[in-house]
Coordinates of C-alpha atoms in Angstrom, one line a residue:
Chain A
M608 CA 0.0 0.0 0.0
A609 CA 1.5 3.3 -1.0
S610 CA 2.0 5.8 1.8
Y611 CA 3.3 9.3 2.4
S612 CA 5.6 10.5 5.2
T613 CA 4.8 13.9 6.8
S614 CA 7.9 15.3 5.1
E615 CA 6.1 14.7 1.7
F616 CA 3.0 16.6 2.8
K617 CA 2.0 19.5 0.5
G618 CA -1.1 21.1 -0.9
G619 CA -3.0 18.8 -3.2
L620 CA -1.7 15.5 -1.8
K621 CA -4.4 12.8 -1.4
I622 CA -4.3 10.8 1.7
M623 CA -6.6 8.4 3.7
L624 CA -7.9 9.7 7.0
D625 CA -10.4 7.9 9.3
G626 CA -11.2 5.7 6.3
D627 CA -12.1 8.6 4.0
P628 CA -10.1 10.0 1.0
C629 CA -8.9 13.5 1.7
A630 CA -6.9 16.2 0.1
I631 CA -4.3 18.3 1.9
I632 CA -5.1 22.0 1.5
E633 CA -2.3 23.5 3.6
N634 CA 0.6 22.0 5.6
E635 CA 2.4 23.9 8.4
F636 CA 5.6 22.7 10.0
V637 CA 5.5 23.5 13.8
K638 CA 8.4 22.8 16.1
P639 CA 9.8 24.3 19.3
G640 CA 13.6 24.7 19.0
K641 CA 14.2 22.0 21.6
G642 CA 11.1 19.9 21.1
Q643 CA 8.9 17.6 19.1
A644 CA 8.1 18.5 15.5
F645 CA 4.5 18.4 14.2
N646 CA 2.8 18.9 10.9
R647 CA -0.4 20.9 11.3
V648 CA -2.5 20.2 8.3
K649 CA -5.7 21.6 6.8
I650 CA -7.5 18.7 5.0
R651 CA -10.6 18.5 2.9
N652 CA -12.6 15.3 3.1
L653 CA -13.3 14.5 -0.5
K654 CA -16.5 12.6 0.3
T655 CA -18.2 15.2 2.4
G656 CA -16.3 18.3 1.3
R657 CA -15.8 19.2 4.9
V658 CA -12.5 20.9 5.9
I659 CA -10.8 19.9 9.1
E660 CA -7.5 20.6 10.9
R661 CA -5.4 17.7 12.0
T662 CA -1.9 17.5 13.5
F663 CA 0.6 14.7 12.8
K664 CA 3.7 13.9 14.8
S665 CA 6.4 14.6 12.2
G666 CA 7.9 11.4 10.7
E667 CA 4.6 9.6 10.7
S668 CA 3.3 7.9 7.6
V669 CA -0.2 7.9 6.3
E670 CA -1.8 5.8 3.6
A671 CA -2.1 7.4 0.2
A672 CA -5.6 7.7 -1.3
D673 CA -5.9 6.3 -4.8
V674 CA -7.6 9.4 -6.1
M675 CA -7.3 11.1 -9.5
D676 CA -9.1 13.7 -11.4
V677 CA -10.2 12.9 -15.0
D678 CA -12.0 14.9 -17.6
L679 CA -15.2 13.0 -18.6
Q680 CA -18.2 13.9 -20.8
Y681 CA -21.6 13.8 -19.1
L682 CA -23.9 11.5 -21.0
Y683 CA -27.3 11.1 -19.2
N684 CA -29.0 10.3 -16.0
D685 CA -30.9 7.0 -15.7
G686 CA -32.9 8.0 -12.7
E687 CA -30.4 6.6 -10.3
F688 CA -26.9 7.2 -11.7
W689 CA -25.3 9.9 -13.7
H690 CA -23.2 8.4 -16.6
F691 CA -20.0 9.9 -17.8
M692 CA -17.6 8.8 -20.6
D693 CA -13.9 9.1 -21.4
T694 CA -14.0 10.6 -24.9
S695 CA -10.8 8.8 -26.0
S696 CA -11.3 5.3 -24.5
Y697 CA -15.2 5.4 -24.5
E698 CA -15.0 3.9 -21.1
Q699 CA -18.0 4.8 -19.0
Q700 CA -18.4 5.7 -15.3
A701 CA -21.6 5.8 -13.3
A702 CA -21.7 8.4 -10.5
S703 CA -24.1 8.2 -7.6
A704 CA -26.2 11.2 -6.4
E705 CA -23.9 11.5 -3.4
A706 CA -20.9 11.9 -5.8
V707 CA -22.6 14.3 -8.1
G708 CA -23.8 16.4 -5.1
D709 CA -24.5 20.1 -5.9
A710 CA -23.0 19.7 -9.4
V711 CA -26.3 18.1 -10.4
K712 CA -27.9 21.5 -11.1
W713 CA -25.3 22.4 -13.7
L714 CA -25.0 19.1 -15.6
K715 CA -25.9 19.3 -19.2
E716 CA -25.5 16.5 -21.6
Q717 CA -22.3 16.5 -23.6
D718 CA -20.5 19.0 -21.3
M719 CA -17.0 18.0 -20.1
C720 CA -16.7 17.7 -16.3
E721 CA -13.9 16.9 -13.9
V722 CA -14.7 13.7 -12.2
T723 CA -12.7 12.6 -9.1
L724 CA -12.2 8.9 -9.1
W725 CA -11.4 7.0 -5.8
N726 CA -10.2 3.5 -6.4
G727 CA -11.6 3.8 -9.9
T728 CA -15.1 4.9 -9.0
P729 CA -16.5 8.5 -9.1
L730 CA -16.3 10.3 -5.8
A731 CA -17.1 13.8 -6.8
V732 CA -18.1 15.7 -9.9
T733 CA -17.0 19.3 -10.7
P734 CA -18.9 21.0 -13.5
P735 CA -17.2 23.2 -16.0
N736 CA -16.6 26.8 -14.6
F737 CA -19.0 28.1 -17.2
V738 CA -22.1 26.4 -18.6
M739 CA -24.6 27.5 -21.3
L740 CA -28.2 26.8 -20.2
T741 CA -31.6 27.7 -21.6
V742 CA -34.2 29.5 -19.6
T743 CA -37.3 27.3 -19.2
D744 CA -39.3 29.6 -16.9
T745 CA -39.2 33.2 -15.8
D746 CA -41.5 36.2 -15.6
P747 CA -41.9 37.9 -19.0
G748 CA -39.0 40.1 -20.0
V749 CA -39.1 43.8 -19.5
R750 CA -38.1 45.4 -22.8
G751 CA -35.7 48.3 -22.7
D752 CA -34.5 47.5 -19.2
T753 CA -30.8 46.8 -19.5
S754 CA -29.8 48.3 -16.2
G755 CA -29.5 44.8 -14.6
G756 CA -30.7 46.4 -11.4
G757 CA -33.1 44.4 -9.3
G758 CA -33.4 41.2 -11.4
K759 CA -35.7 38.2 -11.1
P760 CA -35.4 34.5 -10.7
A761 CA -35.2 32.3 -13.8
T762 CA -35.4 28.5 -14.0
L763 CA -32.9 26.8 -16.3
E764 CA -33.2 23.6 -18.3
T765 CA -31.3 21.7 -15.6
G766 CA -33.7 22.9 -12.9
A767 CA -31.2 25.4 -11.4
V768 CA -32.7 28.7 -10.4
V769 CA -30.5 31.8 -10.9
R770 CA -31.0 35.5 -10.6
V771 CA -31.1 37.2 -14.0
P772 CA -31.7 40.7 -15.3
L773 CA -35.3 41.8 -16.0
F774 CA -34.9 41.7 -19.8
I775 CA -34.3 38.0 -20.0
D776 CA -37.0 35.8 -21.7
I777 CA -37.9 32.2 -21.7
G778 CA -36.0 30.3 -24.4
E779 CA -32.8 32.4 -24.2
T780 CA -29.5 30.7 -23.5
L781 CA -27.4 32.1 -20.7
K782 CA -23.8 31.8 -19.6
I783 CA -23.6 30.9 -15.9
D784 CA -20.6 30.7 -13.6
T785 CA -21.0 27.4 -11.7
R786 CA -18.6 28.4 -9.0
T787 CA -20.7 31.3 -7.8
G788 CA -24.1 30.3 -9.4
E789 CA -24.3 33.7 -11.0
Y790 CA -25.5 34.9 -14.3
V791 CA -22.6 36.1 -16.5
G792 CA -24.5 37.1 -19.7
R793 CA -26.4 36.0 -22.7
A794 CA -24.7 33.2 -24.7
K795 CA -23.1 34.5 -27.9
E796 CA -24.8 32.9 -30.9
Chain B
M1331 CA 19.2 25.4 -20.8
E1332 CA 15.9 27.0 -19.9
P1333 CA 16.4 30.0 -17.7
H1334 CA 15.1 29.5 -14.1
A1335 CA 12.0 31.6 -13.4
D1336 CA 12.9 31.8 -9.6
W1337 CA 16.5 33.0 -9.7
R1338 CA 15.6 36.3 -8.0
P1339 CA 15.8 36.8 -4.3
T1340 CA 12.6 36.3 -2.3
A1341 CA 13.5 39.1 0.1
S1342 CA 13.2 42.7 -1.0
L1343 CA 16.2 45.0 -1.1
E1344 CA 14.7 47.0 1.7
V1345 CA 14.6 43.9 4.0
L1346 CA 18.2 43.0 3.0
K1347 CA 19.2 46.5 4.1
L1348 CA 17.4 46.1 7.4
R1349 CA 19.2 42.8 7.9
A1350 CA 22.6 44.6 7.4
E1351 CA 21.5 47.3 9.8
I1352 CA 20.4 44.9 12.5
L1353 CA 23.7 43.0 12.2
A1354 CA 25.6 46.2 12.5
R1355 CA 23.6 47.2 15.6
I1356 CA 24.3 43.8 17.3
R1357 CA 28.0 44.2 16.7
T1358 CA 27.9 47.7 18.2
F1359 CA 25.9 46.5 21.2
F1360 CA 28.5 43.8 22.0
A1361 CA 31.5 46.1 21.2
R1362 CA 30.3 48.5 23.8
L1363 CA 30.1 45.7 26.4
D1364 CA 33.5 44.4 25.4
V1365 CA 32.1 41.0 24.4
L1366 CA 34.4 39.3 21.9
E1367 CA 33.2 38.2 18.5
V1368 CA 34.4 34.7 17.7
D1369 CA 34.3 32.3 14.8
T1370 CA 34.1 28.5 15.3
P1371 CA 33.9 25.6 12.9
A1372 CA 30.6 24.7 11.2
L1373 CA 31.8 21.2 10.3
S1374 CA 32.5 18.9 13.2
R1375 CA 33.4 15.3 13.9
A1376 CA 30.8 15.3 16.7
A1377 CA 27.2 16.2 16.4
T1378 CA 24.5 17.3 18.8
T1379 CA 22.9 14.3 20.6
D1380 CA 19.6 16.2 21.2
P1381 CA 16.9 13.8 20.0
A1382 CA 14.9 16.8 18.8
L1383 CA 17.6 17.9 16.4
S1384 CA 19.0 16.3 13.3
S1385 CA 22.4 17.2 11.8
F1386 CA 23.3 17.3 8.2
K1387 CA 26.0 14.7 7.5
T1388 CA 28.7 14.9 5.0
C1389 CA 32.3 13.7 4.6
Y1390 CA 35.7 15.0 3.8
H1391 CA 38.1 13.6 1.1
G1392 CA 41.7 14.5 0.7
P1393 CA 44.8 15.1 2.7
G1394 CA 44.3 14.0 6.3
A1395 CA 41.0 12.3 5.6
V1396 CA 40.0 9.6 8.0
R1397 CA 38.3 6.7 6.2
D1398 CA 34.6 6.4 6.9
E1399 CA 34.5 9.3 9.3
P1400 CA 31.5 11.5 8.9
R1401 CA 31.5 15.2 9.5
Y1402 CA 28.4 17.0 10.7
L1403 CA 27.2 20.6 10.1
H1404 CA 26.6 22.2 13.4
T1405 CA 23.0 22.9 14.7
S1406 CA 24.5 25.6 16.9
P1407 CA 28.0 26.7 17.7
E1408 CA 27.5 25.9 21.4
F1409 CA 30.2 23.2 21.9
P1410 CA 33.2 24.9 20.4
M1411 CA 32.1 28.2 22.0
K1412 CA 32.2 26.5 25.4
R1413 CA 35.7 25.2 24.6
L1414 CA 36.7 28.8 24.1
L1415 CA 35.1 29.8 27.4
A1416 CA 36.9 26.9 29.2
A1417 CA 40.1 28.1 27.6
G1418 CA 39.6 31.5 29.2
S1419 CA 38.1 33.6 26.4
G1420 CA 35.8 35.5 28.7
S1421 CA 32.4 36.6 27.3
I1422 CA 32.0 35.9 23.6
Y1423 CA 29.4 36.1 20.8
Q1424 CA 29.1 34.7 17.4
I1425 CA 26.8 35.3 14.4
C1426 CA 26.8 32.3 12.1
K1427 CA 24.8 30.0 9.8
V1428 CA 23.6 26.8 11.5
F1429 CA 22.0 23.8 9.9
R1430 CA 19.1 21.6 11.0
D1431 CA 17.9 18.7 8.9
G1432 CA 14.2 18.1 8.7
E1433 CA 13.1 21.7 9.6
S1434 CA 11.4 23.6 6.8
G1435 CA 8.2 25.7 6.9
T1436 CA 7.0 29.3 7.1
Q1437 CA 8.9 29.7 10.4
H1438 CA 11.8 27.4 9.6
N1439 CA 14.6 27.3 7.0
P1440 CA 17.0 24.3 7.2
E1441 CA 19.9 26.7 7.3
F1442 CA 19.5 29.9 9.3
T1443 CA 21.4 32.6 11.0
L1444 CA 21.9 32.4 14.8
L1445 CA 23.2 34.9 17.2
E1446 CA 24.7 33.0 20.1
W1447 CA 26.4 34.6 23.1
Y1448 CA 27.9 33.6 26.5
R1449 CA 28.4 35.9 29.5
T1450 CA 30.8 34.8 32.2
G1451 CA 29.6 35.5 35.7
F1452 CA 25.9 35.7 34.6
D1453 CA 23.2 33.3 35.5
H1454 CA 20.1 32.9 33.3
L1455 CA 18.2 35.7 35.0
D1456 CA 21.0 38.2 34.3
L1457 CA 21.1 37.0 30.7
M1458 CA 17.4 37.4 30.3
D1459 CA 17.8 41.1 31.3
E1460 CA 20.6 41.4 28.7
V1461 CA 18.4 39.8 26.0
Q1462 CA 15.8 42.4 26.7
R1463 CA 18.3 45.2 26.4
L1464 CA 19.7 43.8 23.2
V1465 CA 16.3 43.3 21.5
T1466 CA 15.1 46.7 22.7
D1467 CA 18.3 48.4 21.5
V1468 CA 18.5 46.7 18.2
L1469 CA 14.8 47.2 17.3
A1470 CA 14.7 50.9 18.6
D1471 CA 13.0 53.0 15.9
I1472 CA 12.3 49.8 13.9
M1473 CA 9.8 48.1 16.1
P1474 CA 9.3 49.5 19.6
I1475 CA 8.7 46.8 22.2
D1476 CA 5.3 47.6 23.8
S1477 CA 5.4 45.2 26.7
V1478 CA 7.7 42.8 28.5
Q1479 CA 6.3 39.8 30.5
H1480 CA 7.9 37.2 32.6
W1481 CA 6.3 33.8 33.2
S1482 CA 7.4 30.5 34.6
Y1483 CA 6.6 27.5 32.4
R1484 CA 4.3 26.2 35.0
D1485 CA 2.3 29.4 35.6
L1486 CA 1.8 29.8 31.9
F1487 CA 0.3 26.4 31.5
V1488 CA -1.9 26.9 34.6
E1489 CA -3.0 30.3 33.3
I1490 CA -3.9 29.3 29.8
A1491 CA -4.7 25.6 30.0
A1492 CA -5.4 25.1 33.7
I1493 CA -3.0 22.2 33.9
D1494 CA 0.2 21.7 35.9
P1495 CA 2.9 20.6 33.4
F1496 CA 5.0 19.2 36.2
T1497 CA 2.5 16.8 37.5
A1498 CA 0.1 16.1 34.6
T1499 CA 0.5 12.7 33.0
A1500 CA 0.6 12.2 29.2
A1501 CA -3.0 10.8 29.4
E1502 CA -4.2 13.9 31.3
L1503 CA -2.6 16.2 28.8
R1504 CA -4.2 14.3 25.9
T1505 CA -7.6 14.6 27.5
V1506 CA -7.3 18.3 28.1
L1507 CA -5.9 18.9 24.6
Q1508 CA -8.8 17.0 23.0
S1509 CA -11.7 18.0 25.2
R1510 CA -10.9 21.7 25.8
F1511 CA -8.9 22.7 22.8
D1512 CA -9.9 20.2 20.1
V1513 CA -6.2 19.3 19.5
T1514 CA -5.2 15.7 18.7
A1515 CA -2.0 14.5 17.1
V1516 CA -1.8 11.5 14.8
G1517 CA 1.1 9.2 15.8
L1518 CA 1.7 10.6 19.2
S1519 CA 1.7 7.9 21.9
L1520 CA 1.5 8.1 25.6
D1521 CA 5.1 7.0 25.8
D1522 CA 6.1 10.3 24.1
G1523 CA 6.1 12.2 27.4
D1524 CA 7.4 15.7 26.8
A1525 CA 6.1 15.7 23.3
W1526 CA 2.6 16.2 24.8
L1527 CA 3.9 19.3 26.5
D1528 CA 5.3 20.5 23.2
L1529 CA 2.0 19.9 21.6
M1530 CA 0.3 22.0 24.3
M1531 CA 2.9 24.6 23.9
T1532 CA 2.8 24.9 20.1
H1533 CA -1.0 24.4 19.6
V1534 CA -2.5 26.0 22.7
I1535 CA -0.1 28.3 24.5
E1536 CA 1.8 30.0 21.7
P1537 CA -1.2 31.1 19.7
R1538 CA -2.6 32.7 22.8
L1539 CA 0.6 34.7 23.8
R1540 CA 0.2 38.4 23.8
S1541 CA 2.3 40.7 21.7
G1542 CA 5.5 42.1 23.0
L1543 CA 8.5 40.4 24.5
M1544 CA 7.9 37.4 26.7
F1545 CA 10.3 35.4 28.8
I1546 CA 9.4 31.9 29.9
R1547 CA 11.6 30.2 32.5
D1548 CA 12.0 27.3 34.8
Y1549 CA 11.4 24.5 32.4
P1550 CA 10.7 20.9 33.5
A1551 CA 14.0 19.0 34.3
S1552 CA 13.2 16.6 31.5
Q1553 CA 13.6 19.6 29.1
A1554 CA 16.9 20.9 30.6
A1555 CA 19.0 20.1 27.5
L1556 CA 22.3 21.8 28.5
A1557 CA 21.0 23.8 31.4
R1558 CA 21.8 23.5 35.1
L1559 CA 19.1 22.1 37.4
R1560 CA 17.8 24.1 40.3
L1561 CA 17.2 21.7 43.1
C1562 CA 13.8 23.1 44.3
S1563 CA 10.8 20.9 44.5
P1564 CA 10.1 19.8 41.8
P1565 CA 13.5 20.5 40.3
V1566 CA 13.5 23.0 37.4
A1567 CA 15.9 23.6 34.6
A1568 CA 17.7 27.0 34.7
R1569 CA 16.5 27.5 31.1
F1570 CA 14.5 30.3 29.5
E1571 CA 12.8 30.9 26.2
V1572 CA 12.1 34.3 24.6
Y1573 CA 9.0 34.9 22.5
L1574 CA 8.4 38.1 20.5
N1575 CA 4.8 38.6 19.4
G1576 CA 4.1 34.9 20.1
I1577 CA 7.0 33.6 17.9
E1578 CA 9.8 31.7 19.6
L1579 CA 13.0 33.8 19.2
A1580 CA 15.7 32.5 21.6
N1581 CA 16.6 29.8 24.1
G1582 CA 19.0 30.3 27.0
F1583 CA 20.6 28.4 29.8
H1584 CA 22.6 28.9 33.0
E1585 CA 25.1 26.6 31.5
L1586 CA 25.7 23.1 32.9
A1587 CA 29.4 22.9 33.8
D1588 CA 29.4 19.4 35.4
A1589 CA 31.3 17.1 33.0
P1590 CA 30.0 13.7 34.4
E1591 CA 26.4 15.0 34.4
Q1592 CA 26.9 16.3 30.9
R1593 CA 28.1 12.8 29.8
R1594 CA 25.1 11.2 31.4
R1595 CA 22.8 13.5 29.5
F1596 CA 24.6 12.8 26.2
E1597 CA 24.3 9.0 26.9
A1598 CA 20.6 9.3 27.8
D1599 CA 20.1 11.4 24.6
L1600 CA 21.9 8.7 22.5
E1601 CA 19.7 6.0 24.0
R1602 CA 16.5 8.0 23.1
R1603 CA 17.9 8.5 19.6
R1604 CA 18.4 4.7 19.3
D1605 CA 14.9 4.0 20.5
S1606 CA 13.4 6.4 18.0
G1607 CA 15.5 5.2 15.1
G1608 CA 17.5 8.5 14.9
E1609 CA 21.1 8.7 13.6
A1610 CA 23.7 7.3 16.1
V1611 CA 26.1 10.3 16.3
R1612 CA 29.3 10.7 18.1
M1613 CA 29.2 12.8 21.3
D1614 CA 31.6 15.7 21.6
E1615 CA 34.5 14.5 23.7
N1616 CA 36.2 17.8 23.2
L1617 CA 33.4 19.5 24.9
L1618 CA 33.4 17.0 27.8
S1619 CA 37.2 17.5 28.2
A1620 CA 36.7 21.3 28.2
L1621 CA 34.0 20.9 30.9
H1622 CA 36.3 18.6 32.8
A1623 CA 39.1 21.3 32.7
G1624 CA 36.5 23.8 34.0
L1625 CA 33.8 25.9 32.4
P1626 CA 33.5 29.3 34.1
N1627 CA 30.1 30.1 35.6
C1628 CA 28.2 31.5 32.7
A1629 CA 24.9 31.8 30.9
G1630 CA 24.4 31.5 27.2
V1631 CA 21.6 32.1 24.7
A1632 CA 20.9 31.5 21.0
L1633 CA 18.7 33.9 19.1
G1634 CA 17.3 33.3 15.7
L1635 CA 18.2 36.4 13.6
D1636 CA 15.9 35.5 10.6
R1637 CA 12.9 35.3 13.0
L1638 CA 13.9 38.7 14.5
L1639 CA 14.2 40.2 11.1
M1640 CA 10.9 38.7 10.1
L1641 CA 9.2 40.2 13.1
A1642 CA 11.0 43.5 12.7
S1643 CA 9.8 43.8 9.1
G1644 CA 6.3 42.8 9.9
S1645 CA 6.4 39.7 7.8
Q1646 CA 4.7 36.3 8.5
R1647 CA 7.2 34.1 6.5
L1648 CA 10.9 33.6 6.9
Q1649 CA 11.1 33.3 3.1
N1650 CA 10.4 37.1 2.9
V1651 CA 13.6 37.9 4.8
I1652 CA 16.0 35.4 3.4
A1653 CA 17.5 36.3 0.1
F1654 CA 17.5 32.7 -1.2
P1655 CA 15.5 30.3 1.0
F1656 CA 16.1 26.6 0.9
E1657 CA 13.7 26.0 -2.0
T1658 CA 15.7 28.2 -4.3
A1659 CA 19.1 27.9 -2.8

């Protein structure tokens, strides 16, 4: 089983902690001049997304997590699983609702997503930073209002609800920043 | 060859000028007190036995080489400076690079600049006063010291963590750390003894230290290192640490002059190193001979100059005050 010593700790390293795969966010070396050295580490649990702090006695080893990020194309949802495909090998992966998490509201068929695999199965899905989605429902557009002030909610084809300017109409395609969930603009034709 | 993107210094020219200014002020400070500047070897046959320190190891080839004899880069100039003291140098100071394997982070660089000085006829309390004078003097008009506090190791633990470090067991420390401060350490076992105190110190006490200069003294005898013991009850080490704005800056001792006791401590250190799988190093017989010949009553202190410069320049990272830190050395 691969393992890492505390001296190999750095941001991005994937390790197993309490049975869950985790990613190191920040590693701080702490040592009194005449005393025991420690690594104080900020860690993200890749299953829950929670960030915790943990201290290791320096020199300890921890098990490596077999975690890797791959770019896969989103295909479809069969009601239970979300299916993704490697566009060069055509190999498919099925992600559970837990793995898809909040990304579900941005998933559009054929978009490329970053899928985190743990021991070969999807653990988390990160949508593209920007997605183009069509408005399926919103109050009628207010012509001539381009101020962007105020705004109104709009439901998109994936079910996501975002705040859009008053002039947006049903059927328009919008560019959305998935990291903030904010409207960026109308999609360029 | 591709040019390296990171050939430039990580410290600004302004900070490098401040470094030069601080060095000049330190030399002026000691010149006025008639303390002699000395220069001792960085590369030694012997190494520190301290289990908490790890020496870089290398070897010499060429005329006079002894086959298979390692040489160690010093972790502090303490041993040869004590040989000078025993030979009658009187009070001395040194500014030099020291090297510690395994220590790298925002507050650590594996090679760093140490100011170490010894005052004959001083005990650790006298030397604490002098450290205060030096820091105040050197930082005058750069970073005024707004407060000076004195604490014993025990009172500080009682004040902040409500636990007596001299009587608490490792299990009790573990419970308090976990339940009151949400601190646990992967890999630390109940056999690790003083490491639990170190965990409390670094994770609970240090983050709560107030700004200004703080002296902590009377360490547990188990953390005496090269300090004399004061035979009160319980016995305490005549050792002090200096913190500036919550950052460990210096460590000082009323120096142990008892050669047989020093040898016992070296041997105990070497045994602990063996138990923890550390490098089996050679103890410094030259130091033991010097102590045997007679070390004058003295106190000594080592102060990290990069840390002082970091604090003086308002920085949070050593990399901002070292021209070429380890990563780009």
